[in-house]
Short mmCIF file of C-alpha atoms in Angstrom, two decimals:
data_model
loop_
_atom_site.label_atom_id
_atom_site.label_comp_id
_atom_site.label_asym_id
_atom_site.label_seq_id
_atom_site.Cartn_x
_atom_site.Cartn_y
_atom_site.Cartn_z
CA MET A 1 -5.51 -74.11 -79.65
CA LYS A 2 -6.91 -75.96 -82.35
CA LEU A 3 -10.96 -74.81 -83.08
CA LEU A 4 -13.25 -76.67 -85.17
CA ARG A 5 -16.09 -76.83 -86.56
CA HIS A 6 -18.53 -80.42 -87.03
CA GLY A 7 -21.09 -81.81 -88.03
CA PRO A 8 -24.04 -82.05 -91.61
CA LEU A 9 -22.68 -78.85 -93.76
CA GLY A 10 -25.37 -76.05 -92.40
CA GLY A 11 -25.51 -77.65 -88.60
CA GLU A 12 -22.27 -77.47 -88.23
CA LYS A 13 -21.79 -76.98 -83.61
CA PRO A 14 -18.01 -75.39 -82.52
CA GLY A 15 -15.48 -77.50 -81.29
CA LEU A 16 -12.12 -77.85 -80.32
CA LEU A 17 -9.05 -81.00 -80.98
CA ALA A 18 -7.78 -81.91 -77.53
CA ALA A 19 -4.32 -82.51 -76.29
CA ASP A 20 -5.50 -86.56 -76.34
CA GLY A 21 -6.57 -86.33 -80.11
CA THR A 22 -10.45 -86.23 -79.72
CA ILE A 23 -12.74 -83.63 -80.46
CA ARG A 24 -14.77 -81.73 -77.61
CA ASP A 25 -17.45 -79.96 -78.70
CA LEU A 26 -18.18 -76.19 -77.22
CA SER A 27 -21.82 -75.55 -77.86
CA GLN A 28 -22.69 -74.88 -74.52
CA ALA A 29 -19.98 -72.45 -73.80
CA ILE A 30 -20.11 -70.72 -76.95
CA GLY A 31 -22.35 -69.68 -79.64
CA ASP A 32 -20.09 -70.32 -83.05
CA ILE A 33 -16.84 -69.75 -84.17
CA ASP A 34 -17.41 -65.79 -85.50
CA ALA A 35 -15.98 -62.83 -86.06
CA ALA A 36 -16.84 -61.88 -82.54
CA ARG A 37 -15.57 -64.85 -80.95
CA LEU A 38 -12.43 -64.48 -83.42
CA SER A 39 -11.06 -61.51 -80.84
CA ALA A 40 -8.08 -61.39 -78.90
CA GLU A 41 -11.17 -61.79 -76.15
CA GLY A 42 -12.77 -64.63 -76.68
CA LEU A 43 -9.73 -66.87 -78.02
CA ALA A 44 -8.54 -66.30 -74.76
CA GLU A 45 -12.28 -66.76 -73.40
CA ILE A 46 -12.02 -70.83 -74.83
CA ALA A 47 -8.42 -71.55 -74.46
CA ALA A 48 -9.71 -70.79 -69.84
CA LEU A 49 -11.71 -74.07 -70.00
CA ASP A 50 -10.65 -77.17 -69.70
CA PRO A 51 -11.05 -78.93 -73.10
CA MET A 52 -10.98 -82.50 -71.09
CA SER A 53 -14.35 -81.65 -69.85
CA LEU A 54 -16.33 -81.47 -73.43
CA PRO A 55 -18.37 -82.89 -74.32
CA VAL A 56 -16.54 -85.53 -76.62
CA VAL A 57 -17.19 -85.60 -79.91
CA ASP A 58 -17.37 -88.61 -82.73
CA ALA A 59 -14.33 -89.27 -84.29
CA GLY A 60 -16.14 -90.22 -87.82
CA VAL A 61 -17.97 -86.37 -87.40
CA ARG A 62 -17.98 -84.55 -91.06
CA LEU A 63 -15.40 -81.14 -90.29
CA GLY A 64 -16.96 -78.39 -91.74
CA CYS A 65 -14.69 -75.07 -93.05
CA PRO A 66 -13.47 -74.15 -89.05
CA VAL A 67 -15.05 -70.17 -89.65
CA ALA A 68 -18.54 -69.61 -89.56
CA SER A 69 -19.87 -67.11 -91.94
CA VAL A 70 -16.40 -65.85 -93.87
CA GLY A 71 -16.77 -62.38 -94.88
CA LYS A 72 -14.35 -62.22 -97.29
CA PHE A 73 -12.54 -64.95 -99.14
CA ILE A 74 -9.55 -63.34 -100.35
CA ALA A 75 -6.64 -65.32 -102.94
CA ILE A 76 -3.06 -63.47 -103.40
CA GLY A 77 -1.33 -65.69 -106.93
CA LEU A 78 1.90 -66.47 -107.65
CA ASN A 79 3.61 -65.83 -104.09
CA PHE A 80 5.97 -68.90 -104.86
CA SER A 81 8.73 -67.63 -107.62
CA ASP A 82 8.99 -70.94 -108.91
CA HIS A 83 5.35 -70.83 -109.45
CA ALA A 84 5.16 -68.15 -111.03
CA ALA A 85 7.87 -69.83 -113.42
CA GLU A 86 6.07 -72.40 -114.07
CA SER A 87 3.20 -71.18 -114.95
CA GLY A 88 5.06 -68.88 -117.32
CA LEU A 89 4.69 -65.29 -115.41
CA PRO A 90 6.86 -63.05 -114.03
CA VAL A 91 7.52 -62.62 -110.70
CA PRO A 92 4.71 -60.12 -109.76
CA LYS A 93 7.35 -56.52 -108.07
CA GLU A 94 3.60 -56.72 -105.78
CA PRO A 95 0.96 -59.21 -104.40
CA VAL A 96 -1.46 -60.40 -107.25
CA VAL A 97 -5.69 -59.96 -105.16
CA PHE A 98 -8.13 -61.39 -106.52
CA MET A 99 -11.39 -62.45 -104.65
CA LYS A 100 -13.11 -66.06 -104.33
CA ALA A 101 -16.64 -65.80 -103.80
CA THR A 102 -17.90 -67.99 -100.31
CA SER A 103 -19.98 -70.33 -101.74
CA CYS A 104 -17.29 -71.72 -103.06
CA ILE A 105 -16.60 -72.96 -99.41
CA VAL A 106 -16.08 -76.42 -98.60
CA GLY A 107 -15.29 -79.04 -95.79
CA PRO A 108 -11.42 -79.86 -95.59
CA ASN A 109 -12.40 -83.21 -96.33
CA ASP A 110 -15.77 -82.81 -98.61
CA ASP A 111 -16.15 -83.50 -102.72
CA VAL A 112 -14.75 -81.46 -104.41
CA MET A 113 -17.38 -81.55 -108.05
CA LEU A 114 -15.79 -81.02 -111.51
CA PRO A 115 -17.63 -77.60 -113.02
CA LYS A 116 -20.47 -77.70 -115.54
CA ASN A 117 -18.24 -78.20 -119.71
CA SER A 118 -14.28 -77.76 -116.92
CA VAL A 119 -11.48 -79.61 -118.94
CA LYS A 120 -9.14 -77.92 -117.06
CA THR A 121 -9.59 -77.69 -113.19
CA ASP A 122 -5.42 -77.88 -111.19
CA TRP A 123 -4.64 -78.17 -107.34
CA GLU A 124 -3.38 -76.53 -104.82
CA VAL A 125 -2.49 -76.12 -101.55
CA GLU A 126 -1.82 -72.93 -99.12
CA LEU A 127 -1.67 -71.68 -96.02
CA GLY A 128 -4.15 -69.82 -95.32
CA ILE A 129 -4.04 -66.93 -92.90
CA VAL A 130 -7.41 -65.84 -90.66
CA ILE A 131 -8.43 -62.36 -89.48
CA GLY A 132 -8.69 -61.75 -86.15
CA ALA A 133 -9.39 -58.21 -85.10
CA THR A 134 -9.90 -55.41 -88.04
CA ALA A 135 -6.87 -54.51 -90.48
CA ARG A 136 -6.65 -51.17 -91.98
CA HIS A 137 -3.11 -50.25 -93.71
CA VAL A 138 -1.50 -52.00 -90.76
CA SER A 139 1.92 -51.59 -90.50
CA GLU A 140 3.28 -54.76 -91.68
CA GLU A 141 5.34 -54.79 -88.10
CA LYS A 142 1.58 -54.61 -86.62
CA ALA A 143 0.07 -56.58 -88.97
CA LEU A 144 0.30 -60.32 -87.60
CA ASP A 145 -2.09 -58.82 -84.33
CA CYS A 146 -4.65 -58.39 -86.60
CA VAL A 147 -4.46 -62.64 -87.39
CA ALA A 148 -6.31 -65.32 -85.27
CA GLY A 149 -4.83 -67.84 -86.62
CA TYR A 150 -4.40 -70.18 -89.70
CA ALA A 151 -5.57 -72.81 -91.34
CA LEU A 152 -4.72 -75.17 -94.04
CA ILE A 153 -6.75 -73.86 -97.81
CA HIS A 154 -7.18 -75.89 -101.37
CA ASP A 155 -6.97 -73.58 -103.32
CA VAL A 156 -8.96 -75.60 -106.56
CA SER A 157 -8.52 -73.59 -109.77
CA GLU A 158 -10.35 -73.97 -112.86
CA ARG A 159 -6.94 -72.51 -115.43
CA GLU A 160 -9.84 -72.60 -118.61
CA PHE A 161 -12.14 -70.83 -116.80
CA GLN A 162 -8.86 -67.88 -115.17
CA ILE A 163 -7.00 -67.48 -118.07
CA GLU A 164 -8.09 -68.10 -121.64
CA ARG A 165 -12.06 -66.84 -120.76
CA GLY A 166 -11.22 -63.06 -121.34
CA GLY A 167 -11.67 -61.12 -117.56
CA THR A 168 -10.48 -61.08 -114.50
CA TRP A 169 -8.98 -64.56 -112.28
CA ASP A 170 -12.04 -64.54 -109.89
CA LYS A 171 -13.91 -66.55 -112.58
CA GLY A 172 -12.44 -70.08 -112.54
CA LYS A 173 -11.52 -69.42 -108.39
CA GLY A 174 -15.25 -69.66 -106.51
CA CYS A 175 -17.21 -72.67 -108.16
CA ASP A 176 -19.23 -74.01 -106.08
CA THR A 177 -17.19 -76.58 -103.93
CA PHE A 178 -13.44 -74.98 -104.63
CA GLY A 179 -12.98 -73.39 -101.54
CA PRO A 180 -11.69 -75.61 -98.90
CA ILE A 181 -10.79 -74.87 -95.00
CA GLY A 182 -9.77 -76.57 -92.48
CA PRO A 183 -9.80 -79.09 -90.99
CA TRP A 184 -8.54 -76.59 -88.12
CA LEU A 185 -7.90 -72.94 -87.20
CA VAL A 186 -4.92 -72.81 -84.67
CA THR A 187 -4.05 -70.22 -83.36
CA LYS A 188 -0.84 -67.68 -83.20
CA ASP A 189 0.17 -69.56 -80.25
CA GLU A 190 0.66 -72.91 -81.03
CA VAL A 191 2.52 -72.07 -85.68
CA GLY A 192 5.00 -70.60 -83.81
CA ASP A 193 7.09 -68.65 -86.85
CA VAL A 194 4.33 -69.06 -89.33
CA GLN A 195 7.26 -68.37 -92.83
CA SER A 196 8.76 -71.83 -92.23
CA LEU A 197 5.74 -74.87 -92.64
CA GLY A 198 5.97 -77.20 -94.35
CA MET A 199 3.24 -77.98 -97.29
CA TRP A 200 2.70 -80.95 -99.43
CA LEU A 201 -0.08 -81.99 -101.96
CA ASP A 202 -0.33 -86.06 -103.79
CA VAL A 203 -3.44 -86.86 -106.05
CA ASN A 204 -4.43 -90.79 -105.88
CA GLY A 205 -1.25 -91.04 -103.73
CA THR A 206 1.70 -89.24 -105.49
CA ARG A 207 3.52 -86.34 -104.04
CA LYS A 208 2.70 -83.39 -107.28
CA GLN A 209 3.67 -80.50 -104.07
CA THR A 210 6.50 -80.63 -101.75
CA GLY A 211 6.87 -76.91 -100.95
CA THR A 212 7.87 -74.22 -98.02
CA THR A 213 6.39 -71.67 -96.62
CA ALA A 214 9.38 -70.31 -96.30
CA THR A 215 10.25 -70.00 -100.19
CA MET A 216 7.08 -66.82 -100.26
CA ILE A 217 7.74 -64.42 -101.34
CA PHE A 218 5.56 -61.77 -99.53
CA SER A 219 5.41 -63.25 -95.59
CA ALA A 220 2.14 -63.64 -94.19
CA ALA A 221 2.41 -59.91 -92.08
CA HIS A 222 3.89 -58.75 -95.65
CA ILE A 223 -0.22 -60.06 -97.08
CA VAL A 224 -2.09 -58.87 -94.09
CA SER A 225 -0.28 -54.44 -94.05
CA TYR A 226 -0.84 -55.00 -97.98
CA VAL A 227 -4.03 -56.36 -98.10
CA SER A 228 -5.09 -53.54 -95.96
CA ARG A 229 -4.28 -50.50 -97.56
CA PHE A 230 -6.86 -51.61 -100.56
CA MET A 231 -9.68 -53.65 -97.71
CA THR A 232 -10.58 -53.41 -94.27
CA LEU A 233 -9.99 -56.03 -92.81
CA GLU A 234 -12.78 -57.26 -90.95
CA PRO A 235 -12.98 -59.82 -88.69
CA GLY A 236 -13.85 -63.64 -89.74
CA ASP A 237 -11.97 -62.67 -93.24
CA VAL A 238 -9.16 -65.89 -95.24
CA ILE A 239 -7.05 -65.24 -96.90
CA THR A 240 -5.12 -67.30 -99.27
CA THR A 241 -1.07 -67.19 -99.63
CA GLY A 242 -0.55 -68.79 -102.89
CA THR A 243 1.42 -72.00 -103.93
CA PRO A 244 4.50 -74.23 -103.94
CA PRO A 245 4.84 -74.94 -107.68
CA GLY A 246 3.99 -79.05 -108.66
CA VAL A 247 0.16 -78.10 -110.22
CA GLY A 248 -0.93 -79.78 -112.85
CA MET A 249 -0.75 -76.68 -115.13
CA GLY A 250 2.84 -76.76 -115.00
CA MET A 251 3.30 -80.72 -115.71
CA LYS A 252 4.52 -81.54 -119.37
CA PRO A 253 2.00 -82.49 -120.54
CA PRO A 254 -0.09 -80.50 -118.38
CA GLU A 255 -2.47 -83.14 -115.80
CA PHE A 256 -6.19 -81.49 -114.33
CA LEU A 257 -8.92 -83.36 -112.00
CA LYS A 258 -11.17 -85.80 -113.40
CA ALA A 259 -14.44 -87.99 -111.64
CA GLY A 260 -12.67 -90.45 -109.28
CA ASP A 261 -9.44 -88.75 -108.21
CA VAL A 262 -8.29 -88.32 -105.44
CA VAL A 263 -6.99 -85.57 -103.17
CA THR A 264 -4.73 -85.30 -99.91
CA LEU A 265 -2.55 -82.30 -99.18
CA GLY A 266 -1.33 -80.63 -95.63
CA ILE A 267 0.86 -78.73 -93.73
CA ASP A 268 3.04 -78.69 -90.74
CA LYS A 269 0.55 -78.60 -87.74
CA LEU A 270 -2.30 -77.46 -90.03
CA GLY A 271 -3.58 -80.66 -89.89
CA SER A 272 -4.52 -82.55 -93.80
CA GLN A 273 -7.22 -82.58 -95.82
CA ARG A 274 -8.43 -85.39 -98.35
CA GLN A 275 -11.49 -84.60 -101.36
CA SER A 276 -13.25 -87.00 -104.00
CA VAL A 277 -13.29 -85.67 -106.95
CA VAL A 278 -16.98 -86.44 -108.50
CA ALA A 279 -18.64 -84.76 -112.09
CA PHE A 280 -20.80 -82.33 -112.30
CA GLU A 281 -24.27 -82.37 -110.60
CA SER A 282 -27.05 -80.12 -111.31
CA VAL A 283 -28.44 -80.61 -108.21
CA TYR A 284 -25.38 -78.82 -105.22
CA PRO A 285 -24.15 -82.39 -104.22
CA SER A 286 -24.70 -83.01 -99.97
CA ALA A 287 -21.70 -82.59 -98.31
CA ALA A 288 -19.05 -85.65 -97.05
CA GLN A 289 -21.12 -87.72 -94.49
#
């Protein structure tokens, strides 16, 4: 299934993408695509519905993050050896774990807003893992049993804040609008082998990143198992798993986003995103309608 949430920012309703490409409303059948709904039982109840019997939603509707009330937004850094090389950093022996603020989460086609005083805002296409069952010290063999599905994530990053301002990476990763997720949460059965998905990202129509989840240093199963050793993973948590090479910081000379740029990105089976880059506003801008 491809589950989604549609409607204005803060007023999203649950939905799904039907086989005929139409968006169907789920709000009369379920409350939301939240932690309780992401269990195997909750997903099975949605799967039992006839999508063609559900109301059709306007094709131009805004899409929000497909997961309501994300609990933890966890990120893995330097998970592609060629990206580590372009960053001038050694390949990690264990996953590099940091956090993105849940307040940075937006819909897949909402604007990305440059932070105040930003000079090095960068792009990163990434595979996201959506947790569907509690995981605590779970084995790698059973780790994917705790996963509800996967989603496309744009891990927008301000490199000066991240690298040159001291402390941890988090402050360059959690700025407002720095976490577009979606368009859909795609359940495991529809994704199949998560370690064989093509990835791409363009800026203003020029290809910047081309990669595949096959070259991740640490697999999705390893990441879920590893992170669960340090914190309990709960339904509704999201893990973004690293980016292939081609980020702006690694260009020669470096390239960074500016107001007016348009970023498009996608992962096989998980859909695509499109964001316009806008200048900082002291009042958080309304989401694109």
